[in-house]
Amino acid sequence: MNYGSMLGDSFDYTKNGLLGNWGKWLLLFISMVIFPLWMGYQWKIYQGESRAPALEDWVGMFINGIKLTVVSIIYFLIPMIVFMVVGGAGIFMGAAADNLGAGALFGILIGLVVFFIFSLIALMALIRFARTDNFWEAFNFSAIVAHIGKIGWVSYILALIILWIVVGVGVFVFALVTSVISLILALIPFVGWILALILDVILAILIGPFVGVFTTRYITHIYNSVAAPA
């Protein structure tokens, strides 16, 4: 897996799809507020086309976004139920052994591990669902786990860590620079705070769609790093 190439392509993909197309950029930000629309746009990116998809067929985007949202909720609920059961069992065993804290900690740790594993599976499941448009394929655990196995669990986790670092550093630097500018604007009498607030809104509109498209494209690259499962 060529992490540098994936990052570079994801950046170019996002830049070419958004830069200069401010109407699309603004509409994507609005879609993030009406989140099923954003999930529907992610559905399009998951298809793996070489260029950022157009914003069209809003009804279809909304419906596909709802479908992805439902799958995401289910993938969230499963580890949460396990977390509650295992956590409760840990507390019960800790109480029985007169060590409530250790039992609770053990249950929480097991629950967090399950939650982390399901999160990894869920990312690939969403792309599989978008590719097949088959609800049950989103829960074809054997095929999804086999696909991750072909990618390599270590390579997969490392790819996500690299993504988190790149996005985290980028957002931090961007936020730091804009905070300095906002503080300078706030020094202007009367209108300074208004200008700073307007700047913050504009920057949120700028950074949200860019990071969202970049991240979605990068995760799609992870999925595409091996042949799609049958």
mmCIF file of C-alpha atoms in Angstrom:
data_model
loop_
_atom_site.group_PDB
_atom_site.id
_atom_site.type_symbol
_atom_site.label_atom_id
_atom_site.label_comp_id
_atom_site.label_asym_id
_atom_site.label_seq_id
_atom_site.Cartn_x
_atom_site.Cartn_y
_atom_site.Cartn_z
ATOM 1 C CA MET A 1 0.000 0.000 0.000
ATOM 2 C CA ASN A 2 1.536 3.283 -1.165
ATOM 3 C CA TYR A 3 0.414 5.742 1.522
ATOM 4 C CA GLY A 4 2.095 8.735 -0.110
ATOM 5 C CA SER A 5 0.390 8.080 -3.432
ATOM 6 C CA MET A 6 -2.978 7.665 -1.689
ATOM 7 C CA LEU A 7 -2.556 10.958 0.150
ATOM 8 C CA GLY A 8 -1.399 12.754 -2.994
ATOM 9 C CA ASP A 9 -4.252 11.462 -5.132
ATOM 10 C CA SER A 10 -6.819 12.230 -2.431
ATOM 11 C CA PHE A 11 -5.529 15.809 -2.202
ATOM 12 C CA ASP A 12 -5.552 16.296 -5.997
ATOM 13 C CA TYR A 13 -8.993 14.652 -6.227
ATOM 14 C CA THR A 14 -10.379 17.071 -3.640
ATOM 15 C CA LYS A 15 -8.594 20.131 -4.993
ATOM 16 C CA ASN A 16 -9.659 19.494 -8.585
ATOM 17 C CA GLY A 17 -13.230 18.764 -7.518
ATOM 18 C CA LEU A 18 -13.695 21.814 -5.304
ATOM 19 C CA LEU A 19 -11.159 24.527 -6.029
ATOM 20 C CA GLY A 20 -12.754 27.218 -8.152
ATOM 21 C CA ASN A 21 -16.154 25.586 -7.880
ATOM 22 C CA TRP A 22 -17.388 27.650 -4.940
ATOM 23 C CA GLY A 23 -21.057 26.900 -5.542
ATOM 24 C CA LYS A 24 -20.390 23.174 -5.166
ATOM 25 C CA TRP A 25 -18.205 23.859 -2.120
ATOM 26 C CA LEU A 26 -21.012 25.782 -0.424
ATOM 27 C CA LEU A 27 -23.614 23.151 -1.329
ATOM 28 C CA LEU A 28 -21.405 20.435 0.159
ATOM 29 C CA PHE A 29 -21.201 22.402 3.398
ATOM 30 C CA ILE A 30 -24.997 22.693 3.443
ATOM 31 C CA SER A 31 -25.140 18.949 2.759
ATOM 32 C CA MET A 32 -22.997 18.363 5.842
ATOM 33 C CA VAL A 33 -25.565 20.257 7.887
ATOM 34 C CA ILE A 34 -28.334 18.143 6.320
ATOM 35 C CA PHE A 35 -26.136 15.091 6.949
ATOM 36 C CA PRO A 36 -28.049 12.432 4.931
ATOM 37 C CA LEU A 37 -27.196 14.467 1.831
ATOM 38 C CA TRP A 38 -23.526 14.387 2.793
ATOM 39 C CA MET A 39 -23.713 10.634 3.368
ATOM 40 C CA GLY A 40 -25.315 10.373 -0.064
ATOM 41 C CA TYR A 41 -22.391 12.249 -1.589
ATOM 42 C CA GLN A 42 -20.010 9.901 0.208
ATOM 43 C CA TRP A 43 -21.950 7.049 -1.422
ATOM 44 C CA LYS A 44 -20.948 8.539 -4.798
ATOM 45 C CA ILE A 45 -17.289 8.882 -3.814
ATOM 46 C CA TYR A 46 -17.299 5.276 -2.604
ATOM 47 C CA GLN A 47 -18.041 4.227 -6.199
ATOM 48 C CA GLY A 48 -14.367 4.895 -6.879
ATOM 49 C CA GLU A 49 -14.571 7.191 -9.898
ATOM 50 C CA SER A 50 -11.370 9.048 -10.787
ATOM 51 C CA ARG A 51 -12.986 12.497 -10.466
ATOM 52 C CA ALA A 52 -15.108 14.011 -7.719
ATOM 53 C CA PRO A 53 -18.759 13.311 -8.581
ATOM 54 C CA ALA A 54 -21.188 16.044 -9.509
ATOM 55 C CA LEU A 55 -23.849 17.239 -7.105
ATOM 56 C CA GLU A 56 -27.000 15.996 -8.792
ATOM 57 C CA ASP A 57 -30.000 13.755 -8.139
ATOM 58 C CA TRP A 58 -30.547 15.210 -4.661
ATOM 59 C CA VAL A 59 -33.424 12.844 -3.922
ATOM 60 C CA GLY A 60 -31.263 9.851 -4.740
ATOM 61 C CA MET A 61 -28.429 11.263 -2.635
ATOM 62 C CA PHE A 62 -30.769 11.738 0.300
ATOM 63 C CA ILE A 63 -32.145 8.191 0.030
ATOM 64 C CA ASN A 64 -28.679 6.648 -0.268
ATOM 65 C CA GLY A 65 -27.532 8.819 2.616
ATOM 66 C CA ILE A 66 -30.361 7.518 4.780
ATOM 67 C CA LYS A 67 -29.367 3.954 3.898
ATOM 68 C CA LEU A 68 -25.745 4.584 4.861
ATOM 69 C CA THR A 69 -26.889 6.266 8.058
ATOM 70 C CA VAL A 70 -28.995 3.250 9.018
ATOM 71 C CA VAL A 71 -26.051 0.899 8.460
ATOM 72 C CA SER A 72 -23.775 3.211 10.462
ATOM 73 C CA ILE A 73 -26.233 3.267 13.368
ATOM 74 C CA ILE A 74 -26.466 -0.528 13.377
ATOM 75 C CA TYR A 75 -22.681 -0.814 13.384
ATOM 76 C CA PHE A 76 -22.644 1.620 16.314
ATOM 77 C CA LEU A 77 -25.358 -0.203 18.247
ATOM 78 C CA ILE A 78 -23.761 -3.666 18.004
ATOM 79 C CA PRO A 79 -20.527 -2.760 19.856
ATOM 80 C CA MET A 80 -22.493 -0.547 22.248
ATOM 81 C CA ILE A 81 -24.632 -3.540 23.257
ATOM 82 C CA VAL A 82 -21.495 -5.674 23.613
ATOM 83 C CA PHE A 83 -19.873 -2.856 25.590
ATOM 84 C CA MET A 84 -22.819 -2.696 27.985
ATOM 85 C CA VAL A 85 -23.011 -6.485 28.395
ATOM 86 C CA VAL A 86 -19.268 -6.990 28.846
ATOM 87 C CA GLY A 87 -18.976 -3.904 31.036
ATOM 88 C CA GLY A 88 -21.843 -5.079 33.205
ATOM 89 C CA ALA A 89 -20.317 -8.557 33.436
ATOM 90 C CA GLY A 90 -16.976 -7.034 34.415
ATOM 91 C CA ILE A 91 -18.582 -4.979 37.165
ATOM 92 C CA PHE A 92 -20.482 -8.041 38.399
ATOM 93 C CA MET A 93 -17.326 -10.184 38.462
ATOM 94 C CA GLY A 94 -15.369 -7.382 40.116
ATOM 95 C CA ALA A 95 -18.015 -7.030 42.789
ATOM 96 C CA ALA A 96 -17.990 -10.798 43.350
ATOM 97 C CA ALA A 97 -14.194 -10.711 43.733
ATOM 98 C CA ASP A 98 -14.420 -7.634 45.961
ATOM 99 C CA ASN A 99 -12.535 -5.570 43.365
ATOM 100 C CA LEU A 100 -15.172 -3.490 41.629
ATOM 101 C CA GLY A 101 -12.708 -1.090 39.975
ATOM 102 C CA ALA A 102 -10.635 -3.815 38.311
ATOM 103 C CA GLY A 103 -13.735 -5.592 37.047
ATOM 104 C CA ALA A 104 -15.177 -2.394 35.608
ATOM 105 C CA LEU A 105 -11.853 -1.509 33.968
ATOM 106 C CA PHE A 106 -11.586 -4.975 32.404
ATOM 107 C CA GLY A 107 -15.119 -4.742 31.030
ATOM 108 C CA ILE A 108 -14.495 -1.258 29.622
ATOM 109 C CA LEU A 109 -11.250 -2.313 27.927
ATOM 110 C CA ILE A 110 -12.886 -5.325 26.281
ATOM 111 C CA GLY A 111 -15.779 -3.137 25.165
ATOM 112 C CA LEU A 112 -13.409 -0.559 23.656
ATOM 113 C CA VAL A 113 -11.536 -3.262 21.738
ATOM 114 C CA VAL A 114 -14.821 -4.564 20.308
ATOM 115 C CA PHE A 115 -15.885 -1.017 19.419
ATOM 116 C CA PHE A 116 -12.566 -0.373 17.647
ATOM 117 C CA ILE A 117 -12.763 -3.606 15.627
ATOM 118 C CA PHE A 118 -16.355 -2.900 14.591
ATOM 119 C CA SER A 119 -15.341 0.614 13.548
ATOM 120 C CA LEU A 120 -12.720 -0.849 11.215
ATOM 121 C CA ILE A 121 -15.239 -3.285 9.767
ATOM 122 C CA ALA A 122 -17.889 -0.563 9.431
ATOM 123 C CA LEU A 123 -15.695 1.642 7.202
ATOM 124 C CA MET A 124 -15.249 -1.165 4.687
ATOM 125 C CA ALA A 125 -18.883 -2.252 5.079
ATOM 126 C CA LEU A 126 -20.143 1.182 4.033
ATOM 127 C CA ILE A 127 -18.093 1.084 0.844
ATOM 128 C CA ARG A 128 -19.190 -2.485 0.116
ATOM 129 C CA PHE A 129 -22.807 -1.412 0.595
ATOM 130 C CA ALA A 130 -22.370 1.549 -1.778
ATOM 131 C CA ARG A 131 -20.744 -0.689 -4.393
ATOM 132 C CA THR A 132 -23.384 -3.443 -4.251
ATOM 133 C CA ASP A 133 -26.460 -1.423 -3.172
ATOM 134 C CA ASN A 134 -27.385 -4.542 -1.200
ATOM 135 C CA PHE A 135 -28.277 -3.943 2.451
ATOM 136 C CA TRP A 136 -27.308 -7.454 3.528
ATOM 137 C CA GLU A 137 -23.873 -7.159 1.915
ATOM 138 C CA ALA A 138 -23.118 -4.440 4.455
ATOM 139 C CA PHE A 139 -23.320 -7.204 7.071
ATOM 140 C CA ASN A 140 -21.553 -9.925 5.123
ATOM 141 C CA PHE A 141 -18.951 -10.113 7.865
ATOM 142 C CA SER A 142 -17.010 -13.032 6.397
ATOM 143 C CA ALA A 143 -16.517 -11.238 3.065
ATOM 144 C CA ILE A 144 -15.700 -7.911 4.715
ATOM 145 C CA VAL A 145 -13.198 -9.435 7.133
ATOM 146 C CA ALA A 146 -11.667 -11.406 4.252
ATOM 147 C CA HIS A 147 -11.279 -8.178 2.278
ATOM 148 C CA ILE A 148 -9.575 -6.472 5.220
ATOM 149 C CA GLY A 149 -7.364 -9.545 5.542
ATOM 150 C CA LYS A 150 -6.231 -9.057 1.934
ATOM 151 C CA ILE A 151 -5.461 -5.412 2.680
ATOM 152 C CA GLY A 152 -3.673 -6.496 5.853
ATOM 153 C CA TRP A 153 -4.940 -5.479 9.280
ATOM 154 C CA VAL A 154 -1.654 -3.784 10.153
ATOM 155 C CA SER A 155 -1.521 -1.944 6.820
ATOM 156 C CA TYR A 156 -5.164 -0.918 7.236
ATOM 157 C CA ILE A 157 -4.694 0.454 10.750
ATOM 158 C CA LEU A 158 -1.446 2.173 9.766
ATOM 159 C CA ALA A 159 -3.212 3.811 6.801
ATOM 160 C CA LEU A 160 -5.881 5.194 9.127
ATOM 161 C CA ILE A 161 -3.293 6.427 11.635
ATOM 162 C CA ILE A 162 -1.495 8.276 8.827
ATOM 163 C CA LEU A 163 -4.821 9.804 7.762
ATOM 164 C CA TRP A 164 -5.615 10.929 11.325
ATOM 165 C CA ILE A 165 -2.163 12.496 11.695
ATOM 166 C CA VAL A 166 -2.290 14.325 8.361
ATOM 167 C CA VAL A 167 -5.832 15.626 8.903
ATOM 168 C CA GLY A 168 -5.147 16.456 12.561
ATOM 169 C CA VAL A 169 -1.985 18.432 11.785
ATOM 170 C CA GLY A 170 -3.620 20.178 8.843
ATOM 171 C CA VAL A 171 -6.691 21.204 10.825
ATOM 172 C CA PHE A 172 -4.546 22.300 13.793
ATOM 173 C CA VAL A 173 -2.324 24.544 11.651
ATOM 174 C CA PHE A 174 -5.335 25.947 9.816
ATOM 175 C CA ALA A 175 -7.151 26.617 13.092
ATOM 176 C CA LEU A 176 -4.042 28.208 14.633
ATOM 177 C CA VAL A 177 -3.589 30.635 11.754
ATOM 178 C CA THR A 178 -7.261 31.565 11.640
ATOM 179 C CA SER A 179 -7.349 32.042 15.432
ATOM 180 C CA VAL A 180 -4.528 34.572 15.176
ATOM 181 C CA ILE A 181 -6.354 36.403 12.387
ATOM 182 C CA SER A 182 -9.602 36.356 14.411
ATOM 183 C CA LEU A 183 -7.827 37.803 17.445
ATOM 184 C CA ILE A 184 -6.365 40.596 15.325
ATOM 185 C CA LEU A 185 -9.787 41.366 13.836
ATOM 186 C CA ALA A 186 -11.335 41.358 17.316
ATOM 187 C CA LEU A 187 -9.084 44.296 18.228
ATOM 188 C CA ILE A 188 -10.917 46.505 15.749
ATOM 189 C CA PRO A 189 -13.450 48.627 17.692
ATOM 190 C CA PHE A 190 -17.157 47.899 17.270
ATOM 191 C CA VAL A 191 -17.062 45.708 14.169
ATOM 192 C CA GLY A 192 -14.048 43.551 15.079
ATOM 193 C CA TRP A 193 -16.000 40.765 16.769
ATOM 194 C CA ILE A 194 -18.510 40.670 13.931
ATOM 195 C CA LEU A 195 -15.715 40.382 11.364
ATOM 196 C CA ALA A 196 -14.048 37.622 13.415
ATOM 197 C CA LEU A 197 -17.333 35.704 13.607
ATOM 198 C CA ILE A 198 -17.877 36.035 9.855
ATOM 199 C CA LEU A 199 -14.329 34.807 9.259
ATOM 200 C CA ASP A 200 -14.904 31.757 11.495
ATOM 201 C CA VAL A 201 -18.072 30.866 9.560
ATOM 202 C CA ILE A 202 -16.309 31.246 6.206
ATOM 203 C CA LEU A 203 -13.395 29.090 7.357
ATOM 204 C CA ALA A 204 -15.761 26.388 8.643
ATOM 205 C CA ILE A 205 -17.403 26.359 5.217
ATOM 206 C CA LEU A 206 -13.985 26.035 3.595
ATOM 207 C CA ILE A 207 -12.435 23.346 5.748
ATOM 208 C CA GLY A 208 -15.442 21.043 6.268
ATOM 209 C CA PRO A 209 -16.073 19.941 2.653
ATOM 210 C CA PHE A 210 -12.361 19.757 1.830
ATOM 211 C CA VAL A 211 -11.546 17.487 4.779
ATOM 212 C CA GLY A 212 -14.701 15.451 4.203
ATOM 213 C CA VAL A 213 -14.031 14.735 0.534
ATOM 214 C CA PHE A 214 -10.309 14.147 1.146
ATOM 215 C CA THR A 215 -10.979 11.662 3.950
ATOM 216 C CA THR A 216 -13.678 9.783 2.039
ATOM 217 C CA ARG A 217 -11.481 9.487 -1.054
ATOM 218 C CA TYR A 218 -8.540 8.227 1.024
ATOM 219 C CA ILE A 219 -10.647 5.553 2.728
ATOM 220 C CA THR A 220 -11.937 4.510 -0.694
ATOM 221 C CA HIS A 221 -8.309 4.067 -1.760
ATOM 222 C CA ILE A 222 -7.776 1.735 1.187
ATOM 223 C CA TYR A 223 -10.714 -0.383 0.038
ATOM 224 C CA ASN A 224 -9.429 -0.374 -3.547
ATOM 225 C CA SER A 225 -5.898 -1.408 -2.553
ATOM 226 C CA VAL A 226 -6.974 -5.000 -3.276
ATOM 227 C CA ALA A 227 -9.554 -6.446 -5.626
ATOM 228 C CA ALA A 228 -13.123 -5.944 -4.390
ATOM 229 C CA PRO A 229 -14.662 -9.031 -2.751
ATOM 230 C CA ALA A 230 -17.309 -10.964 -4.645
#
